Tab-separated table of C-alpha atoms in Angstrom:
chain	number	residue	atom	x	y	z
A	534	UNK	CA	78.492	85.422	97.240
A	535	UNK	CA	77.034	83.492	100.096
A	536	UNK	CA	73.474	83.172	101.014
A	537	UNK	CA	73.255	86.371	103.091
A	538	UNK	CA	74.605	88.272	100.180
A	539	UNK	CA	78.318	88.843	101.413
A	540	UNK	CA	80.934	88.631	98.687
A	541	UNK	CA	83.489	85.941	99.224
A	542	UNK	CA	87.068	85.743	98.120
A	543	UNK	CA	87.762	84.607	94.711
A	544	UNK	CA	89.511	81.014	94.626
A	545	UNK	CA	93.306	81.056	94.702
A	546	UNK	CA	93.079	78.829	91.522
A	547	UNK	CA	91.901	81.422	89.080
A	548	UNK	CA	94.116	81.023	86.105
A	549	UNK	CA	96.635	83.620	86.904
A	550	UNK	CA	98.798	82.809	84.137
A	551	UNK	CA	96.181	82.732	81.492
A	552	UNK	CA	95.303	86.554	81.330
A	553	UNK	CA	97.463	89.519	81.178
A	554	UNK	CA	97.938	90.999	84.942
A	555	UNK	CA	97.011	94.782	83.581
A	556	UNK	CA	94.050	93.432	81.640
A	557	UNK	CA	91.262	94.864	84.040
A	558	UNK	CA	87.695	93.669	84.099
A	559	UNK	CA	86.369	96.604	81.946
A	560	UNK	CA	89.107	96.198	79.350
A	561	UNK	CA	88.527	92.417	79.342
A	562	UNK	CA	84.959	92.784	78.635
A	563	UNK	CA	85.483	95.018	75.597
A	564	UNK	CA	88.146	92.714	74.277
A	565	UNK	CA	85.635	89.876	74.666
A	566	UNK	CA	82.845	91.752	73.090
A	567	UNK	CA	84.928	92.682	70.183
A	568	UNK	CA	86.516	89.243	69.671
A	569	UNK	CA	83.131	87.502	69.671
A	570	UNK	CA	81.450	90.113	67.455
A	571	UNK	CA	84.209	89.873	64.904
A	572	UNK	CA	84.395	86.018	65.169
A	573	UNK	CA	80.401	85.768	64.706
A	574	UNK	CA	80.507	88.301	61.600
A	575	UNK	CA	83.381	86.376	60.043
A	576	UNK	CA	81.539	83.140	60.546
A	577	UNK	CA	78.445	84.242	58.973
A	578	UNK	CA	80.614	85.241	55.913
A	579	UNK	CA	82.669	81.765	55.608
A	580	UNK	CA	79.490	79.697	56.288
A	581	UNK	CA	77.708	81.613	53.258
A	582	UNK	CA	81.064	80.555	51.123
A	583	UNK	CA	80.935	76.967	52.559
A	584	UNK	CA	77.343	76.313	52.197
A	585	UNK	CA	75.929	78.535	49.154
A	586	UNK	CA	75.895	75.708	46.616
A	587	UNK	CA	74.611	73.057	48.875
A	588	UNK	CA	71.922	75.144	50.384
A	589	UNK	CA	70.843	76.457	46.796
A	590	UNK	CA	70.708	72.769	45.732
A	591	UNK	CA	69.035	71.205	48.754
A	592	UNK	CA	66.731	74.131	49.769
A	593	UNK	CA	66.388	76.354	46.811
A	594	UNK	CA	67.918	79.268	48.789
A	595	UNK	CA	71.781	79.866	49.235
A	596	UNK	CA	71.428	81.653	52.416
A	597	UNK	CA	69.538	78.801	54.420
A	598	UNK	CA	72.338	77.914	56.596
A	599	UNK	CA	73.501	81.774	57.193
A	600	UNK	CA	70.089	82.606	58.288
A	601	UNK	CA	69.642	79.898	60.861
A	602	UNK	CA	73.139	80.816	62.160
A	603	UNK	CA	72.261	84.463	62.489
A	604	UNK	CA	68.886	83.361	64.081
A	605	UNK	CA	70.825	81.277	66.775
A	606	UNK	CA	73.298	84.321	67.181
A	607	UNK	CA	70.254	86.627	67.722
A	608	UNK	CA	68.461	84.465	70.181
A	609	UNK	CA	71.656	84.305	72.410
A	610	UNK	CA	72.110	88.011	72.164
A	611	UNK	CA	68.539	89.029	73.033
A	612	UNK	CA	68.920	86.378	76.154
A	613	UNK	CA	72.374	88.001	77.069
A	614	UNK	CA	70.793	91.657	76.920
A	615	UNK	CA	67.853	90.369	79.101
A	616	UNK	CA	70.409	88.768	81.749
A	617	UNK	CA	72.649	91.768	81.892
A	618	UNK	CA	69.825	94.012	82.914
A	619	UNK	CA	68.243	91.490	85.251
A	620	UNK	CA	68.319	92.226	89.016
A	621	UNK	CA	71.519	91.297	91.248
A	622	UNK	CA	71.488	87.543	92.077
A	623	UNK	CA	69.418	86.488	89.000
A	624	UNK	CA	72.361	84.404	87.319
A	625	UNK	CA	72.779	82.279	90.439
A	626	UNK	CA	68.981	81.787	90.920
A	627	UNK	CA	68.574	80.408	87.457
A	628	UNK	CA	71.446	77.922	87.675
A	629	UNK	CA	69.425	75.109	89.221
A	630	UNK	CA	66.218	75.551	87.215
A	631	UNK	CA	68.056	75.825	84.100
A	632	UNK	CA	69.902	72.676	84.687
A	633	UNK	CA	66.538	70.648	85.543
A	634	UNK	CA	65.015	72.134	82.275
A	635	UNK	CA	68.083	70.798	80.501
A	636	UNK	CA	67.888	67.381	81.720
A	637	UNK	CA	64.089	67.505	80.607
A	638	UNK	CA	65.250	68.533	77.098
A	639	UNK	CA	67.699	65.786	76.986
A	640	UNK	CA	64.963	63.057	77.940
A	641	UNK	CA	62.791	64.466	75.053
A	642	UNK	CA	65.440	63.755	72.544
A	643	UNK	CA	64.539	59.903	73.261
A	644	UNK	CA	61.160	60.510	72.451
A	645	UNK	CA	59.432	60.774	68.886
A	646	UNK	CA	60.480	64.484	69.053
A	647	UNK	CA	64.186	63.307	68.620
A	648	UNK	CA	65.644	64.198	65.391
A	649	UNK	CA	68.270	61.831	63.732
A	650	UNK	CA	71.231	63.218	61.519
A	651	UNK	CA	74.415	61.558	60.573
A	652	UNK	CA	73.467	58.495	62.278
A	653	UNK	CA	72.960	60.196	65.782
A	654	UNK	CA	69.758	61.195	67.597
A	655	UNK	CA	70.852	64.271	69.272
A	656	UNK	CA	68.329	67.030	68.415
A	657	UNK	CA	64.816	68.040	68.993
A	658	UNK	CA	62.608	68.686	66.126
A	659	UNK	CA	60.169	71.363	67.063
A	660	UNK	CA	58.806	72.601	63.596
A	661	UNK	CA	61.277	74.341	61.703
A	662	UNK	CA	63.625	74.643	64.622
A	663	UNK	CA	66.288	71.761	65.441
A	664	UNK	CA	67.569	72.071	69.025
A	665	UNK	CA	70.574	70.322	70.330
A	666	UNK	CA	70.200	70.094	74.026
A	667	UNK	CA	73.628	68.820	74.839
A	668	UNK	CA	75.092	72.229	73.684
A	669	UNK	CA	72.885	73.886	76.274
A	670	UNK	CA	74.111	71.401	78.842
A	671	UNK	CA	77.564	72.580	78.570
A	672	UNK	CA	76.411	75.838	80.300
A	673	UNK	CA	74.017	74.520	82.539
A	674	UNK	CA	76.393	72.289	84.029
A	675	UNK	CA	78.809	74.916	84.758
A	676	UNK	CA	76.158	76.884	86.404
A	677	UNK	CA	74.572	74.390	88.767
A	678	UNK	CA	78.053	72.865	89.665
A	679	UNK	CA	79.626	76.309	90.434
A	680	UNK	CA	76.344	77.157	92.452
A	681	UNK	CA	76.832	74.000	94.501
A	682	UNK	CA	80.569	74.441	95.012
A	683	UNK	CA	80.183	78.015	96.263
A	684	UNK	CA	77.603	77.135	98.735
A	685	UNK	CA	80.138	74.377	100.073
A	686	UNK	CA	83.239	76.222	99.350
A	687	UNK	CA	84.780	75.516	102.666
A	688	UNK	CA	83.995	71.953	102.758
A	689	UNK	CA	84.907	70.836	99.119
A	690	UNK	CA	87.446	68.434	100.174
A	691	UNK	CA	84.831	66.437	102.423
A	692	UNK	CA	85.065	63.672	99.766
A	693	UNK	CA	82.092	61.636	100.624
A	694	UNK	CA	80.100	64.437	102.057
A	695	UNK	CA	80.591	67.169	99.672
A	696	UNK	CA	82.817	66.212	96.590
A	697	UNK	CA	81.379	62.941	95.345
A	698	UNK	CA	77.631	64.332	95.649
A	699	UNK	CA	78.652	67.388	93.592
A	700	UNK	CA	79.954	64.857	90.877
A	701	UNK	CA	76.689	63.062	91.285
A	702	UNK	CA	74.932	66.177	90.627
A	703	UNK	CA	76.037	66.484	87.151
A	704	UNK	CA	76.181	62.852	86.402
A	705	UNK	CA	72.549	62.624	84.987
A	706	UNK	CA	73.430	65.044	82.279
A	707	UNK	CA	76.596	63.272	81.393
A	708	UNK	CA	74.509	59.897	81.113
A	709	UNK	CA	71.859	61.357	78.976
A	710	UNK	CA	74.604	62.603	76.600
A	711	UNK	CA	76.517	59.379	76.600
A	712	UNK	CA	73.030	57.681	75.624
A	713	UNK	CA	73.010	59.977	72.565
A	714	UNK	CA	76.442	58.756	71.651
A	715	UNK	CA	77.969	62.192	71.697
A	716	UNK	CA	81.506	61.262	72.769
A	717	UNK	CA	83.030	64.960	72.384
A	718	UNK	CA	80.267	66.452	74.557
A	719	UNK	CA	80.718	63.758	77.300
A	720	UNK	CA	84.545	64.636	77.398
A	721	UNK	CA	83.880	68.334	77.478
A	722	UNK	CA	81.505	68.014	80.492
A	723	UNK	CA	83.605	65.704	82.557
A	724	UNK	CA	86.469	68.125	81.784
A	725	UNK	CA	84.445	71.126	82.852
A	726	UNK	CA	83.630	69.187	86.136
A	727	UNK	CA	87.315	68.498	86.781
A	728	UNK	CA	88.002	72.310	86.241
A	729	UNK	CA	85.508	73.505	88.408
A	730	UNK	CA	86.733	71.211	91.091
A	731	UNK	CA	90.228	72.328	90.590
A	732	UNK	CA	89.144	76.041	90.855
A	733	UNK	CA	87.205	75.240	94.159
A	734	UNK	CA	90.387	74.099	95.658
A	735	UNK	CA	89.821	70.187	95.823
A	736	UNK	CA	93.185	68.434	96.755
A	737	UNK	CA	95.172	67.323	93.764
A	738	UNK	CA	95.324	63.822	94.705
A	739	UNK	CA	91.596	63.703	94.245
A	740	UNK	CA	91.946	65.663	91.120
A	741	UNK	CA	94.342	63.103	89.882
A	742	UNK	CA	91.907	60.226	90.934
A	743	UNK	CA	89.076	61.808	89.109
A	744	UNK	CA	91.115	62.355	85.952
A	745	UNK	CA	92.165	58.582	85.996
A	746	UNK	CA	88.634	57.416	86.300
A	747	UNK	CA	87.598	59.888	83.668
A	748	UNK	CA	90.438	58.628	81.430
A	749	UNK	CA	89.402	55.001	81.840
A	750	UNK	CA	85.779	55.537	81.497
A	751	UNK	CA	86.545	57.297	78.045
A	752	UNK	CA	88.846	54.688	76.854
A	753	UNK	CA	86.106	52.163	77.581
A	754	UNK	CA	83.599	54.208	75.482
A	755	UNK	CA	86.168	54.263	72.503
A	756	UNK	CA	86.650	50.494	72.713
A	757	UNK	CA	83.010	49.551	72.860
A	758	UNK	CA	82.143	51.386	69.799
A	759	UNK	CA	83.818	50.173	66.541
A	760	UNK	CA	83.292	53.634	64.741
A	761	UNK	CA	85.192	55.438	67.505
A	762	UNK	CA	88.055	52.936	67.337
A	763	UNK	CA	88.095	53.468	63.640
A	764	UNK	CA	88.349	57.128	63.889
A	765	UNK	CA	91.437	56.714	66.368
A	766	UNK	CA	92.982	54.220	63.751
A	767	UNK	CA	92.419	56.730	61.113
A	768	UNK	CA	93.861	59.418	62.944
A	769	UNK	CA	97.186	57.539	63.524
A	770	UNK	CA	97.810	57.102	59.862
A	771	UNK	CA	95.208	58.740	57.700
A	772	UNK	CA	96.645	57.800	54.369
A	773	UNK	CA	96.225	54.092	55.174
A	774	UNK	CA	92.690	54.481	54.421
A	775	UNK	CA	92.642	57.978	52.687
A	776	UNK	CA	89.073	57.149	51.092
A	777	UNK	CA	87.746	55.808	54.451
A	778	UNK	CA	88.466	56.531	57.727
A	779	UNK	CA	91.274	58.949	57.043
A	780	UNK	CA	89.284	60.609	54.301
A	781	UNK	CA	88.247	63.942	56.165
A	782	UNK	CA	91.701	64.676	57.422
A	783	UNK	CA	93.369	63.972	54.079
A	784	UNK	CA	90.831	66.233	52.249
A	785	UNK	CA	91.256	68.730	55.024
A	786	UNK	CA	95.071	68.841	54.458
A	787	UNK	CA	94.582	69.161	50.613
A	788	UNK	CA	92.531	72.124	51.114
A	789	UNK	CA	95.176	73.838	53.513
A	790	UNK	CA	97.855	73.072	51.099
A	791	UNK	CA	95.852	74.394	48.320
A	792	UNK	CA	95.399	77.769	50.065
A	793	UNK	CA	99.119	78.390	50.802
A	794	UNK	CA	99.922	81.723	52.537
A	795	UNK	CA	97.017	83.821	51.343
A	796	UNK	CA	94.493	81.425	49.909
A	797	UNK	CA	92.646	81.068	46.764
A	798	UNK	CA	90.034	84.070	47.348
A	799	UNK	CA	86.722	84.012	49.266
A	800	UNK	CA	84.152	81.913	47.787
A	801	UNK	CA	86.852	80.429	45.254
A	802	UNK	CA	87.406	77.227	47.353
A	803	UNK	CA	86.668	73.879	46.000
A	804	UNK	CA	86.854	71.820	49.332
A	805	UNK	CA	83.236	72.640	50.070
A	806	UNK	CA	81.975	71.150	46.585
A	807	UNK	CA	81.477	67.705	47.923
A	808	UNK	CA	85.153	66.871	48.559
A	809	UNK	CA	84.635	67.188	52.236
A	810	UNK	CA	81.340	66.143	54.105
A	811	UNK	CA	79.925	68.608	56.658
A	812	UNK	CA	82.681	71.002	55.897
A	813	UNK	CA	80.557	74.162	57.432
A	814	UNK	CA	80.734	72.218	60.914
A	815	UNK	CA	83.822	70.222	62.200
A	816	UNK	CA	86.186	71.370	59.246
A	817	UNK	CA	85.146	75.194	58.637
A	818	UNK	CA	88.675	75.833	59.370
A	819	UNK	CA	89.718	73.970	56.119
A	820	UNK	CA	87.449	76.422	54.046
A	821	UNK	CA	89.399	79.427	55.709
A	822	UNK	CA	92.633	77.764	54.802
A	823	UNK	CA	91.732	77.305	51.434
A	824	UNK	CA	90.059	80.513	50.613
A	825	UNK	CA	92.030	82.914	52.826
A	826	UNK	CA	95.387	80.948	53.465
A	827	UNK	CA	97.620	80.949	56.502
A	828	UNK	CA	96.740	84.595	57.185
A	829	UNK	CA	93.108	83.920	57.402
A	830	UNK	CA	93.705	80.752	59.908
A	831	UNK	CA	96.202	82.937	61.887
A	832	UNK	CA	93.428	85.742	62.285
A	833	UNK	CA	90.833	83.067	63.202
A	834	UNK	CA	93.350	81.777	65.965
A	835	UNK	CA	94.455	85.053	67.258
A	836	UNK	CA	90.577	86.038	67.883
A	837	UNK	CA	89.986	82.664	69.409
A	838	UNK	CA	92.932	83.497	71.749
A	839	UNK	CA	91.666	86.756	72.700
A	840	UNK	CA	88.254	85.392	73.377
A	841	UNK	CA	89.807	82.724	75.747
A	842	UNK	CA	92.007	85.386	77.413
A	843	UNK	CA	89.558	87.871	78.137
A	844	UNK	CA	87.165	85.350	79.425
A	845	UNK	CA	89.920	84.224	82.013
A	846	UNK	CA	90.651	87.824	82.809
A	847	UNK	CA	87.046	88.013	83.759
A	848	UNK	CA	87.135	84.904	85.758
A	849	UNK	CA	90.453	86.105	87.502
A	850	UNK	CA	88.730	89.446	88.634
A	851	UNK	CA	85.270	88.187	89.498
A	852	UNK	CA	83.946	89.455	92.983
A	853	UNK	CA	82.584	86.181	94.195
A	854	UNK	CA	83.597	82.638	93.819
A	855	UNK	CA	80.426	81.677	91.907
A	856	UNK	CA	81.191	84.396	89.285
A	857	UNK	CA	84.871	83.271	89.180
A	858	UNK	CA	83.795	79.606	88.663
A	859	UNK	CA	81.274	80.031	86.039
A	860	UNK	CA	83.394	82.592	84.157
A	861	UNK	CA	86.352	80.075	84.446
A	862	UNK	CA	84.088	77.226	83.252
A	863	UNK	CA	83.126	79.164	80.155
A	864	UNK	CA	86.495	80.270	79.382
A	865	UNK	CA	87.628	76.413	79.658
A	866	UNK	CA	84.553	75.607	77.296
A	867	UNK	CA	85.773	77.912	74.630
A	868	UNK	CA	89.304	76.890	75.109
A	869	UNK	CA	88.507	73.192	74.788
A	870	UNK	CA	86.213	73.570	71.787
A	871	UNK	CA	88.670	75.711	69.923
A	872	UNK	CA	91.800	73.557	70.567
A	873	UNK	CA	90.176	70.390	69.529
A	874	UNK	CA	88.304	71.703	66.359
A	875	UNK	CA	91.843	73.378	65.131
A	876	UNK	CA	93.731	70.275	66.214
A	877	UNK	CA	91.209	67.862	64.230
A	878	UNK	CA	91.676	70.094	61.033
A	879	UNK	CA	95.260	69.840	61.395
A	880	UNK	CA	95.251	66.271	62.132
A	881	UNK	CA	96.383	66.694	65.708
A	882	UNK	CA	93.516	64.937	67.252
A	883	UNK	CA	91.217	62.104	66.080
A	884	UNK	CA	88.014	63.471	64.075
A	885	UNK	CA	85.342	64.735	66.515
A	886	UNK	CA	82.237	66.735	65.969
A	887	UNK	CA	82.879	69.872	67.824
A	888	UNK	CA	82.352	73.367	66.481
A	889	UNK	CA	84.669	76.149	66.260
A	890	UNK	CA	83.123	78.920	68.699
A	891	UNK	CA	81.279	81.549	66.774
A	892	UNK	CA	82.794	80.272	63.396
A	893	UNK	CA	81.427	76.813	62.630
A	894	UNK	CA	77.726	76.397	61.694
A	895	UNK	CA	75.580	75.369	64.375
A	896	UNK	CA	72.543	77.494	65.385
A	897	UNK	CA	72.137	75.807	68.832
A	898	UNK	CA	75.887	76.250	69.637
A	899	UNK	CA	75.643	79.862	68.332
A	900	UNK	CA	72.995	80.604	70.606
A	901	UNK	CA	74.599	79.125	73.745
A	902	UNK	CA	78.130	80.858	72.783
A	903	UNK	CA	76.447	84.115	72.518
A	904	UNK	CA	74.465	83.739	75.746
A	905	UNK	CA	77.978	82.481	77.464
A	906	UNK	CA	79.373	86.141	76.263
A	907	UNK	CA	76.516	87.653	78.114
A	908	UNK	CA	77.174	85.816	81.312
A	909	UNK	CA	80.698	86.852	81.084
A	910	UNK	CA	79.857	90.370	80.486
A	911	UNK	CA	77.631	90.415	83.309
A	912	UNK	CA	80.254	88.849	85.613
A	913	UNK	CA	82.823	91.449	84.441
A	914	UNK	CA	80.521	94.380	84.828
A	915	UNK	CA	78.687	93.587	87.919
A	916	UNK	CA	81.479	92.449	90.013
A	917	UNK	CA	80.193	90.465	93.059
A	918	UNK	CA	76.606	91.098	92.469
A	919	UNK	CA	75.682	87.322	91.784
């Protein structure tokens, strides 16, 4: 939608092969909602199974983590309902202010309000609430860049005047995340920037140049941090240091093998009993595999695929360039996070702290993902109005 309210045609690069050609916007919204609600409900159950013993010992209440996860989901749901009922154009008007607010939150992490966990300072401690601004950045970067590209949609291939300033617009968020030593989120933010420029029609030679530059920068980030290099080496041969760099992957494989086709039964797993650190975050799928077996993993993967496919279908049928690119960015975010998380558990990718959407524990991520679904519902039900 341009500034005078006219709906502009959707970009030709709208993921035509990643959504069923007969999956209309209304049907896609229903599939999206069912997949998200089912995954969220299942996530609460499996988080309880994975954390009950630790929560009871550490906090005196076995439901500590589930309550926090439910609170994050509830916050995202309330924000989604408010957005869906908001006046036309609200989503686009919020893009810039939300991005600026996110930069402010990222800066606050470097103040005494910053909270350190697992050797990294990525959270804000606001009383009992621990907020992770980098999770919010994933969504606000999509919004502000989609708004920028929609404003200059006919000039995106003006490299110096439009494309490079567009990249510069989101670099402050990327830089602040890098300072927090959050390699996974850094890579995701850069991937989202690339995808949005592809959707906007940037020439492939510039896309490839951007990808090459990003790849080189990420390699440098790996090389300058010894622990990142150790993770890569541990990924290449986990059994070479099964009690060190390869410990998490090896323990994950043991859990998956123990689960077999149908699992040992809900709440009967042992991997969460000190055998795998932070099992409720990055390696929640190992708990699913041990307790519910290959059948449980297949169900989770199928629901993740449904979530992504429905998101892409909404992007494909959006009535404005802005809506298409926001929905496409969110769909890509879900796809990347699910792929990497599942791949890490299976030993396909090096260990990285990225949650499985709606299943892994993480209140900030849960709130953001729930709100992202609300954004998709708005785009899918109010075609062309934002």
